[in-house]
CSV table of C-alpha atoms in Angstrom, one decimal:
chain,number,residue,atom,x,y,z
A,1,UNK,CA,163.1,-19.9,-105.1
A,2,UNK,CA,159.9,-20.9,-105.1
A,3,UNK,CA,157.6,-22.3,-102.4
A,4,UNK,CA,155.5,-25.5,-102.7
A,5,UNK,CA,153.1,-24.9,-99.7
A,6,UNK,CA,152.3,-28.5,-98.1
A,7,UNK,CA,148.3,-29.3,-98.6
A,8,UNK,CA,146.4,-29.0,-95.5
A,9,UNK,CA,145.3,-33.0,-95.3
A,10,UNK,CA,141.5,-33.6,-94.4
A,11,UNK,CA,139.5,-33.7,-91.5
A,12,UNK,CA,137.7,-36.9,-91.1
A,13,UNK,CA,134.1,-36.2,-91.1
A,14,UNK,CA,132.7,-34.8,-87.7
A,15,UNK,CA,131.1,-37.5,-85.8
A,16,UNK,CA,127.5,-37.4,-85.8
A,17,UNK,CA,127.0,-36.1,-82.2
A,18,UNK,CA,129.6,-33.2,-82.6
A,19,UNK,CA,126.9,-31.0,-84.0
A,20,UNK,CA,125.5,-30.4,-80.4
A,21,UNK,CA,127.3,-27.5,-78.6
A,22,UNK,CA,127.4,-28.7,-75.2
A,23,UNK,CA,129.4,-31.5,-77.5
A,24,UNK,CA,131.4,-29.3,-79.2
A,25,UNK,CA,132.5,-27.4,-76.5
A,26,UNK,CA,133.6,-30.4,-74.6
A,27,UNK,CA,135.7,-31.7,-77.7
A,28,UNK,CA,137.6,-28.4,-78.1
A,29,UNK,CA,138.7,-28.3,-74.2
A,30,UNK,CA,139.6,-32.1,-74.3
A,31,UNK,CA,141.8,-31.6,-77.7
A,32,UNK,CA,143.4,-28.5,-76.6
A,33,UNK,CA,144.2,-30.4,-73.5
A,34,UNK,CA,145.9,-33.2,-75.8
A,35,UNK,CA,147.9,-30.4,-78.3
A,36,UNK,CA,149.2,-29.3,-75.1
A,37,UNK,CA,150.6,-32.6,-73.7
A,38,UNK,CA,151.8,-33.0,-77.5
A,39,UNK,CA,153.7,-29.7,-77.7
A,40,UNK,CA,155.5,-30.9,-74.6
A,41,UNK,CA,156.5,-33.7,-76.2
A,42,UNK,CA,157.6,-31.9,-78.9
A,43,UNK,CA,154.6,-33.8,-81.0
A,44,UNK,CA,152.2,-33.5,-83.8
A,45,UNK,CA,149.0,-33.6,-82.0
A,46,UNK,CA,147.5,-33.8,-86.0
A,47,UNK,CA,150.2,-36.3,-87.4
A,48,UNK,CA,151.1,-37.5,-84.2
A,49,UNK,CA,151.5,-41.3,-84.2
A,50,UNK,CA,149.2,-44.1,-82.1
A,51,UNK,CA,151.7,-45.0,-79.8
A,52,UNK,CA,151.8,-40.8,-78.6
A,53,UNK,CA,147.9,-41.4,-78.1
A,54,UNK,CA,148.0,-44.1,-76.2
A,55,UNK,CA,150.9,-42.7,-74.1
A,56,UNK,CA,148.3,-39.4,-73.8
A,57,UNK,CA,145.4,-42.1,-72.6
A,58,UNK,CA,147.8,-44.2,-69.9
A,59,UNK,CA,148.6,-41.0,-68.3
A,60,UNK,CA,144.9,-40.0,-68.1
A,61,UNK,CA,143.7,-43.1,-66.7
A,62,UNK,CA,146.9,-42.8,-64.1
A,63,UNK,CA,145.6,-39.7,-62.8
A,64,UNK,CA,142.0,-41.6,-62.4
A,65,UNK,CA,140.0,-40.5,-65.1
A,66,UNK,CA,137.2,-42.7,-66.3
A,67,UNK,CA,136.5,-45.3,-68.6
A,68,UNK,CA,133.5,-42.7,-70.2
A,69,UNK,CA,136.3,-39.7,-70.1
A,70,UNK,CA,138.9,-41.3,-71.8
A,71,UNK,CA,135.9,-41.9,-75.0
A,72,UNK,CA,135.6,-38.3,-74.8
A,73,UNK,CA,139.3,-38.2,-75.3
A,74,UNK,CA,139.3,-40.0,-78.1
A,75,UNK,CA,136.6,-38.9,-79.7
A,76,UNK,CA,138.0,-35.1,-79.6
A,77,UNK,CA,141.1,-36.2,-80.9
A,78,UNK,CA,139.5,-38.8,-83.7
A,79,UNK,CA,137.8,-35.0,-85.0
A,80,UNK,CA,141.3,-33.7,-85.6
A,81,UNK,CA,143.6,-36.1,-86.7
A,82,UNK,CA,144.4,-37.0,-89.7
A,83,UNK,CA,144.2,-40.6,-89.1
A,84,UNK,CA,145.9,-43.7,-89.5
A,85,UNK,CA,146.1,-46.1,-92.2
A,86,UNK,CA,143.0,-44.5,-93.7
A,87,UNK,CA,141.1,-44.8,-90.3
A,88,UNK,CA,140.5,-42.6,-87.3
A,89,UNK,CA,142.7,-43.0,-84.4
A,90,UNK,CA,139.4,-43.9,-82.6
A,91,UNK,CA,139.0,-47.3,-84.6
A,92,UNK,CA,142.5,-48.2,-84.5
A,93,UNK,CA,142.8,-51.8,-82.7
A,94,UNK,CA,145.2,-50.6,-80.5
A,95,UNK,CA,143.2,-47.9,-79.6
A,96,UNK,CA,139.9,-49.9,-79.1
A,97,UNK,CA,142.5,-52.5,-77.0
A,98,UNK,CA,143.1,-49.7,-74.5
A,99,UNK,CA,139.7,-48.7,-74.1
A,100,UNK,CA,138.1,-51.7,-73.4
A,101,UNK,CA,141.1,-52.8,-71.0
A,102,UNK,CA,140.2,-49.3,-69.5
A,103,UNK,CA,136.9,-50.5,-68.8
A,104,UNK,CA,138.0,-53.9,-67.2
A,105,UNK,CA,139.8,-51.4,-65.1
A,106,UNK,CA,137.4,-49.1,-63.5
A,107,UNK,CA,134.4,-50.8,-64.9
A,108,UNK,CA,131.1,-47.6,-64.2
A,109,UNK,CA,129.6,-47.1,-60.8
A,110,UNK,CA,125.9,-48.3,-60.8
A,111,UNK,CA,123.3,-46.7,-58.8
A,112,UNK,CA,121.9,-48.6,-56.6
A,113,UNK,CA,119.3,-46.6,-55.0
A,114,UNK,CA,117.8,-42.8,-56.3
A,115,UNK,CA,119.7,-40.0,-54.4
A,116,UNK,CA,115.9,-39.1,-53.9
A,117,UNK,CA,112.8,-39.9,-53.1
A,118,UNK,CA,110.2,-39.0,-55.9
A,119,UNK,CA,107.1,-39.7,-53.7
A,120,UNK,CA,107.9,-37.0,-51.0
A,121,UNK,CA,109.3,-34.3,-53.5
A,122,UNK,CA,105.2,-35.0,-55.7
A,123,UNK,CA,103.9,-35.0,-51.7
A,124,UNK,CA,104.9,-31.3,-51.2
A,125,UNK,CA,104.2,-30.3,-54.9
A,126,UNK,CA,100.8,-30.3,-53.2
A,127,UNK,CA,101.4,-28.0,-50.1
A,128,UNK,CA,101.1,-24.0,-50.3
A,129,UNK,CA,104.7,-23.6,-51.1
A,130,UNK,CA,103.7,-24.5,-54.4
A,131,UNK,CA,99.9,-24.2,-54.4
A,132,UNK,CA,97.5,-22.8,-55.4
A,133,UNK,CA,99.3,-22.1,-59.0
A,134,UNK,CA,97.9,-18.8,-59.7
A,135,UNK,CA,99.2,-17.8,-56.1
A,136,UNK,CA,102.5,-19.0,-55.6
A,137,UNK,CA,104.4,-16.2,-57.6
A,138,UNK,CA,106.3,-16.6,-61.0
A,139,UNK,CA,109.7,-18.2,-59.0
A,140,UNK,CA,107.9,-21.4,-57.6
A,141,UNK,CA,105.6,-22.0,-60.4
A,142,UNK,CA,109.0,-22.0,-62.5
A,143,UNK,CA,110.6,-24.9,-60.8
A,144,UNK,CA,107.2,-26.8,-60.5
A,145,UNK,CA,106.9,-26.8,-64.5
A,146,UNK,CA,110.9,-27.5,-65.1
A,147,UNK,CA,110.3,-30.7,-62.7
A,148,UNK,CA,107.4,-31.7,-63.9
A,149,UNK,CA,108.3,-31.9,-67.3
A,150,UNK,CA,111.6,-33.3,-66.7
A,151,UNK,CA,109.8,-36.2,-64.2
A,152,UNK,CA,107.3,-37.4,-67.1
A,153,UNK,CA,109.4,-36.5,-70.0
A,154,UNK,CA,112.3,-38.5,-68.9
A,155,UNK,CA,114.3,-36.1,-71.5
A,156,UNK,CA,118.1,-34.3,-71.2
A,157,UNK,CA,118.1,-31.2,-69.9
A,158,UNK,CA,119.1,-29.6,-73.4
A,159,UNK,CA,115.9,-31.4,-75.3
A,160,UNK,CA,114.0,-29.2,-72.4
A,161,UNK,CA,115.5,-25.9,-73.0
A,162,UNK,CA,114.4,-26.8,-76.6
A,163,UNK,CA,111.4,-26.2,-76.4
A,164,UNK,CA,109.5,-23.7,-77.8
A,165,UNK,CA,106.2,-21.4,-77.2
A,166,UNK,CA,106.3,-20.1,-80.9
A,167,UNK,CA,103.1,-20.6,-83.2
A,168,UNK,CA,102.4,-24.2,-83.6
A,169,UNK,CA,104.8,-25.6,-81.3
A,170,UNK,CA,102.8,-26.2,-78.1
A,171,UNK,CA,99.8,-28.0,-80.0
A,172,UNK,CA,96.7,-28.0,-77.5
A,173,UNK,CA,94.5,-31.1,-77.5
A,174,UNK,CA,91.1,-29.2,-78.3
A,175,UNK,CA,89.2,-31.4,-75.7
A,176,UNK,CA,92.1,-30.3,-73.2
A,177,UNK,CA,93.1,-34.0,-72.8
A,178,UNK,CA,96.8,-32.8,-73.3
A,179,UNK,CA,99.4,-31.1,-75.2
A,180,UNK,CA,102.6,-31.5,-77.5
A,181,UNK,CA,105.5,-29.7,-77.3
A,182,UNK,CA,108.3,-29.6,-79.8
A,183,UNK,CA,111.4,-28.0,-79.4
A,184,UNK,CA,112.6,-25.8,-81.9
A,185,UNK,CA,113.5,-26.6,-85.4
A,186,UNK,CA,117.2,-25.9,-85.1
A,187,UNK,CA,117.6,-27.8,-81.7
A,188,UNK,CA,119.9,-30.8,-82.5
A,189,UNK,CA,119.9,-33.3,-80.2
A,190,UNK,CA,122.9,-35.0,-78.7
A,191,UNK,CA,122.3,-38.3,-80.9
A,192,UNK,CA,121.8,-36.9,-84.5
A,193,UNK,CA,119.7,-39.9,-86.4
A,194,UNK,CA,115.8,-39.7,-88.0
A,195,UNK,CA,114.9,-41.1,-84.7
A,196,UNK,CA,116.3,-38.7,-82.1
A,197,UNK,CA,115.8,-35.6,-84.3
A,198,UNK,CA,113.0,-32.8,-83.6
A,199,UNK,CA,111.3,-35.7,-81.3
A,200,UNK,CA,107.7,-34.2,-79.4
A,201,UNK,CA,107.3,-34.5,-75.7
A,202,UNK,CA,103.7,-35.9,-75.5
A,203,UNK,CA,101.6,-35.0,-72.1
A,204,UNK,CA,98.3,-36.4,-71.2
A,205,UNK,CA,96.3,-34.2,-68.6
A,206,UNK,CA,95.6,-36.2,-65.4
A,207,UNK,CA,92.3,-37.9,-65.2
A,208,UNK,CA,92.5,-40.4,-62.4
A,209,UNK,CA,90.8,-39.3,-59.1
A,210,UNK,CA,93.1,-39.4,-56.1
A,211,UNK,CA,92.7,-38.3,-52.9
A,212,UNK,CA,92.3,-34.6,-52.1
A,213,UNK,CA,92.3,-34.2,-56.0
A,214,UNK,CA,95.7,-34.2,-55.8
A,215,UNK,CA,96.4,-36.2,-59.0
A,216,UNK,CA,95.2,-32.6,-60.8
A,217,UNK,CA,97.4,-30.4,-58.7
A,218,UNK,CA,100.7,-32.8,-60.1
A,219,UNK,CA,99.2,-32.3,-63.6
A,220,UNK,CA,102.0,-31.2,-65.8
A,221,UNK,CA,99.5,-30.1,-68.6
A,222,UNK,CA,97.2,-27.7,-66.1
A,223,UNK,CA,101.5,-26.7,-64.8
A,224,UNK,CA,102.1,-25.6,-68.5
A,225,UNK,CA,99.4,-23.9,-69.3
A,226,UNK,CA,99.2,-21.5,-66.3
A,227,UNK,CA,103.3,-21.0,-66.6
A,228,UNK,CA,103.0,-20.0,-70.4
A,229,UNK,CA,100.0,-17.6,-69.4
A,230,UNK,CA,102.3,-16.3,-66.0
A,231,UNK,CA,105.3,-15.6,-68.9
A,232,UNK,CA,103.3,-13.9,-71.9
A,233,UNK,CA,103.5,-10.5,-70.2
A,234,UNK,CA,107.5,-10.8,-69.4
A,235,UNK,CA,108.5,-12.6,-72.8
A,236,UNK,CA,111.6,-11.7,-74.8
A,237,UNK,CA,112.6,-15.3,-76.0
A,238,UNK,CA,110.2,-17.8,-77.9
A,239,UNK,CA,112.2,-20.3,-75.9
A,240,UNK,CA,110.0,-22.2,-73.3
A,241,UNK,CA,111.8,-21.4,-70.2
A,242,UNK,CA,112.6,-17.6,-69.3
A,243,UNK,CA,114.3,-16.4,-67.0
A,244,UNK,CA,111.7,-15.0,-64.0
A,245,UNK,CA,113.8,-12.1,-62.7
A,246,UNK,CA,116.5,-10.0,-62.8
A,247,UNK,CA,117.9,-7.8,-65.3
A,248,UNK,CA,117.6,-11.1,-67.8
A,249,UNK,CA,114.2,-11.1,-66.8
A,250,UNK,CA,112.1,-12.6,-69.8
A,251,UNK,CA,115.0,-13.7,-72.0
A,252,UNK,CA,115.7,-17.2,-72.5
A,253,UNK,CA,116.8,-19.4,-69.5
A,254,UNK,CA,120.6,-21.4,-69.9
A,255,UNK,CA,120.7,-25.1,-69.7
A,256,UNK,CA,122.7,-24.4,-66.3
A,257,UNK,CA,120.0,-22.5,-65.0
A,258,UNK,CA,117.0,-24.7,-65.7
A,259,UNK,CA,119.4,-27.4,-64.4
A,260,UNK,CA,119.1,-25.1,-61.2
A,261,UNK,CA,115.9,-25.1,-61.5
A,262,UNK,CA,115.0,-28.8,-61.0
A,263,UNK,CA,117.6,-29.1,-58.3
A,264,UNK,CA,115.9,-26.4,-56.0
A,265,UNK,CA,112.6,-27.7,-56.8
A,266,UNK,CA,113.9,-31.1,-55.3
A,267,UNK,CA,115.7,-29.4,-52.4
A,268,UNK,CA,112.5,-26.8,-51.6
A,269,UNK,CA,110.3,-30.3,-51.5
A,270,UNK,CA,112.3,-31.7,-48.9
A,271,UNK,CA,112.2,-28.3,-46.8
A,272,UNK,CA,108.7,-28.7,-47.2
A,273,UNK,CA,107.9,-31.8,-45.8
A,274,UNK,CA,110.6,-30.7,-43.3
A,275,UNK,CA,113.1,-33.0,-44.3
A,276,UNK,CA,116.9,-32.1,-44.6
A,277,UNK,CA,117.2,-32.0,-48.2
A,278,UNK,CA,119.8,-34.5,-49.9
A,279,UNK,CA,122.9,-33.9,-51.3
A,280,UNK,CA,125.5,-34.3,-54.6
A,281,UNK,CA,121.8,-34.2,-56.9
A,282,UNK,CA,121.9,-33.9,-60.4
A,283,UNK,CA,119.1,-32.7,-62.7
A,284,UNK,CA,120.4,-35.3,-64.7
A,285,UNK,CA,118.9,-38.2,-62.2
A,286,UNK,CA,115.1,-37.0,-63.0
A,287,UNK,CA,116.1,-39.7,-66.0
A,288,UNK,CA,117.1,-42.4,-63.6
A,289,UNK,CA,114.1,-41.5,-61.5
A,290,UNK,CA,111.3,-41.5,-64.1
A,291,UNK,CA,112.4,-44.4,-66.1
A,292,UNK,CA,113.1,-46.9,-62.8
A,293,UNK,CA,109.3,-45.9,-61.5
A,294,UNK,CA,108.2,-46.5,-65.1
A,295,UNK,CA,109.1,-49.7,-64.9
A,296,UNK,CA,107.7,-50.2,-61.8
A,297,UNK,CA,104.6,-49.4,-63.3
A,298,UNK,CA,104.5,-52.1,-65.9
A,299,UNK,CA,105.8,-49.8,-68.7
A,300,UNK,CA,107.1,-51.5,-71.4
A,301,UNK,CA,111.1,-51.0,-71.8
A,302,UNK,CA,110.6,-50.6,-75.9
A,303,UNK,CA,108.6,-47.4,-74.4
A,304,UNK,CA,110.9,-46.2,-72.1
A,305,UNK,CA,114.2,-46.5,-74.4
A,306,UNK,CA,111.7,-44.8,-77.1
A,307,UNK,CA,111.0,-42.1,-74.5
A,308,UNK,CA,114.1,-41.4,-72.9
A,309,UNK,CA,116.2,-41.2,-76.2
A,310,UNK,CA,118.2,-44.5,-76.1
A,311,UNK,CA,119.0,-46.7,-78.3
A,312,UNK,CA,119.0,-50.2,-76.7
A,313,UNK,CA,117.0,-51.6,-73.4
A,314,UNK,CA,120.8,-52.1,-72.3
A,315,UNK,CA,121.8,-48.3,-71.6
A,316,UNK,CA,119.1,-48.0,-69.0
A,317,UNK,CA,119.8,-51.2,-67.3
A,318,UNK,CA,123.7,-50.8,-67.3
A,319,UNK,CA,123.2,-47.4,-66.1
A,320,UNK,CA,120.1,-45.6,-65.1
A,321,UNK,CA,118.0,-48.2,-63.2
A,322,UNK,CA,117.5,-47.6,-59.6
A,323,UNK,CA,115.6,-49.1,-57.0
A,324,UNK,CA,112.5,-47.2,-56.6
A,325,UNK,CA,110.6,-50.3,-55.2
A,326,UNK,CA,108.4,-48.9,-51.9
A,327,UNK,CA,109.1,-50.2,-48.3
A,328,UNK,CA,109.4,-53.8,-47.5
A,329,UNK,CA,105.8,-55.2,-46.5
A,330,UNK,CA,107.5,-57.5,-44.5
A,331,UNK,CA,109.3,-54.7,-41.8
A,332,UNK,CA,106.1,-56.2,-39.9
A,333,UNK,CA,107.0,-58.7,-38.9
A,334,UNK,CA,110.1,-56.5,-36.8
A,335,UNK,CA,107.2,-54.2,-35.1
A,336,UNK,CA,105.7,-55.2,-31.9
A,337,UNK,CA,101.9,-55.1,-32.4
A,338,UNK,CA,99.4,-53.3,-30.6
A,339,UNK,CA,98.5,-55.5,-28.3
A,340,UNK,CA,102.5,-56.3,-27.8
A,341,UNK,CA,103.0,-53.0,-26.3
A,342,UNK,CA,100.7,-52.7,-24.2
A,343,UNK,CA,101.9,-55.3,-22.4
C-alpha cells in the first residue's frame, strides 16, 4: 500500500512587523494560546474555520481583553493559518466586523495628564545626586544618559538598546555642536519600511544660557560623551548600554533593564526634590512626555510623527498626547494678596 503524504499548505507571508523579536515572541505565546483553545475544541487551529476564530475572539473580549489585544490575536493567528478564500483570516469581513465592533465596545483609554512631571525630574538632574558627571559613579550617570536620550529622542525602548558604540556609529560633530547615533545594522525596528529602518537619533549640544548653567548640565550630548568614556574600561558588548555591575558587568544591557533604568531615574528625581515618587510609570510614557512638550514648544507635528516613528499625526493625538501645559496663570485670582493678609 502506498502512502500519498498530504502537502504541507503555505504560510502566508509574515507580516512586515513579525521580524522584530519582542514581536515574534508575542505572536508565538498568543497562537499557542489559540492551538490550545482549538485542541479543546477538538479544532484545527491551521484549517480551522472563521466562525472557530471568532468564537476564540468573543471569549477573549468576555474575559476583558482589549480592543489592541484581540489585533495581536489576530495577527498571530493570520501568521499560521492557511487562510480563507485565498485571504488571511485577518482580512476576512467578518473578522474585520468583530474588530471594529470590539472597538465600539471598549473604545482605548486616553491619557489625560502625564503620570509625571518632566520639569521636576530635569530640576533634580541638576542636584548632586546626579552631578557633577565625573563624580556621581557609573550607576547614576547610567540612568541620567538612558533618560536623557529617551526624553529628546522620543524613540521605543528597543530603537535605544540599538544603538551602537562600534566605529562609525556614534558620528561626533567635529565643532562638538552634537552627535549621531545609529543603532546597529541588524536592529529591525518594530515597523519594517525605508522609512523606519536603520533611522539616526540626531542630538544637538545645548547652547542656550539658563540660569546656574543648568541648560549644559541637562545636555544629553556632554551625558554621552562622559558615559561612553565611564564604559570603555568595562566594555564587553559594542551595544550602547552595558550593564554597570554585577557579574554581567560590561556586557550588553536587556530592553527590560534599560526599561528599569528610566523608571528609577524618574523615581530617584522625585526622592530628590523630596517628593514621593509616582506610581504605575512606564518607560514607555518618555514618548507621551517628549512629544506633548514638543508641541507645546511650537514643534511642528510633521516633525514629531517623523521623530517618534509614526506614521500619521493621528497616532499621537488618539494616543500619546498629554497635557503638559504649566499651571493656570489665573490661580491668582483664588490667592489673597499681600496686602489681603495682612489684614
Amino acid at each position: 500500500m502506498k502512502i500519498i503524504s498530504r502537502p504541507t499548505p503555505q504560510r502566508p507571508a509574515t507580516p512586515p512587523h513579525f521580524g522584530n523579536h519582542c514581536t515574534r515572541a508575542q505572536y508565538e505565546n498568543r497562537w499557542k494560546l489559540f492551538s490550545n483553545w482549538c485542541n479543546g475544541k477538538a479544532a484545527d487551529p491551521v484549517r480551522c474555520p472563521v466562525a472557530i476564530v471568532l468564537e476564540f475572539l468573543q471569549s477573549l473580549l468576555d474575559s476583558g481583553r482589549s480592543h489592541s489585544t484581540l489585533r495581536v490575536y489576530v495577527a498571530a493567528i493570520s501568521s499560521r493559518h492557511e487562510g480563507v478564500d485565498g485571504a488571511t483570516v485577518g482580512c476576512h469581513r467578518l473578522v474585520s466586523l468583530f474588530l471594529r465592533g470590539a472597538l465600539r465596545l471598549r473604545p482605548p483609554r486616553t491619557l489625560r495628564a502625564p503620570a509625571w512631571d518632566l520639569p521636576l525630574v530635569l530640576e533634580a538632574m541638576s542636584l548632586p545626586l546626579f552631578e557633577p558627571l565625573t563624580q556621581v559613579g557609573l550607576k547614576w550617570l547610567s540612568m541620567e544618559v538612558a533618560f536623557l536620550l529617551a526624553i529628546t529622542s522620543a524613540k521605543r525602548v528597543g530603537e535605544l538598546q540599538a544603538l551602537s558604540v562600534a566605529e562609525t556609529c556614534p558620528r561626533w560633530n567635529p565643532d562638538g555642536s552634537g552627535v549621531v547615533l545609529w543603532p546597529n545594522v541588524a536592529f529591525l525596528p518594530k515597523v519594517l519600511s525605508r522609512t523606519h529602518l536603520n533611522q539616526p537619533i540626531r542630538l544637538a549640544r545645548f547652547d542656550s544660557p539658563s540660569e546656574e548653567g543648568r541648560s549644559e548640565l541637562l545636555c544629553p550630548v556632554r551625558a554621552l560623551r562622559a558615559y561612553i568614556a565611564a564604559t570603555a574600561g568595562i566594555r564587553q558588548s559594542e551595544q550602547l548600554f552595558v550593564c554597570h555591575g554585577g557579574p554581567t558587568r560590561g556586557r550588553a544591557l536587556s530592553k527590560q533593564r534599560l526599561s528599569h533604568w528610566v523608571v528609577d531615574a524618574i523615581a530617584h528625581a522625585y526622592g530628590a526634590s523630596g517628593r514621593p515618587p509616582p506610581s504605575g510609570v512606564r518607560c514607555h510614557s518618555t514618548r507621551s512626555v517628549a512629544t506633548s512638550w514638543a508641541a507645546l514648544r511650537g514643534v511642528p507635528l510633521e516633525a514629531i510623527c517623523a521623530a517618534a516613528s509614526w506614521a500619521t499625526p493621528g497616532t499621537f493625538t488618539r494616543f500619546y498626547r498629554v497635557n503638559v501645559a504649566g499651571h493656570c496663570p489665573m490661580a491668582a485670582v483664588l490667592r489673597p494678596s499681600s496686602a489681603d493678609s495682612k489684614e
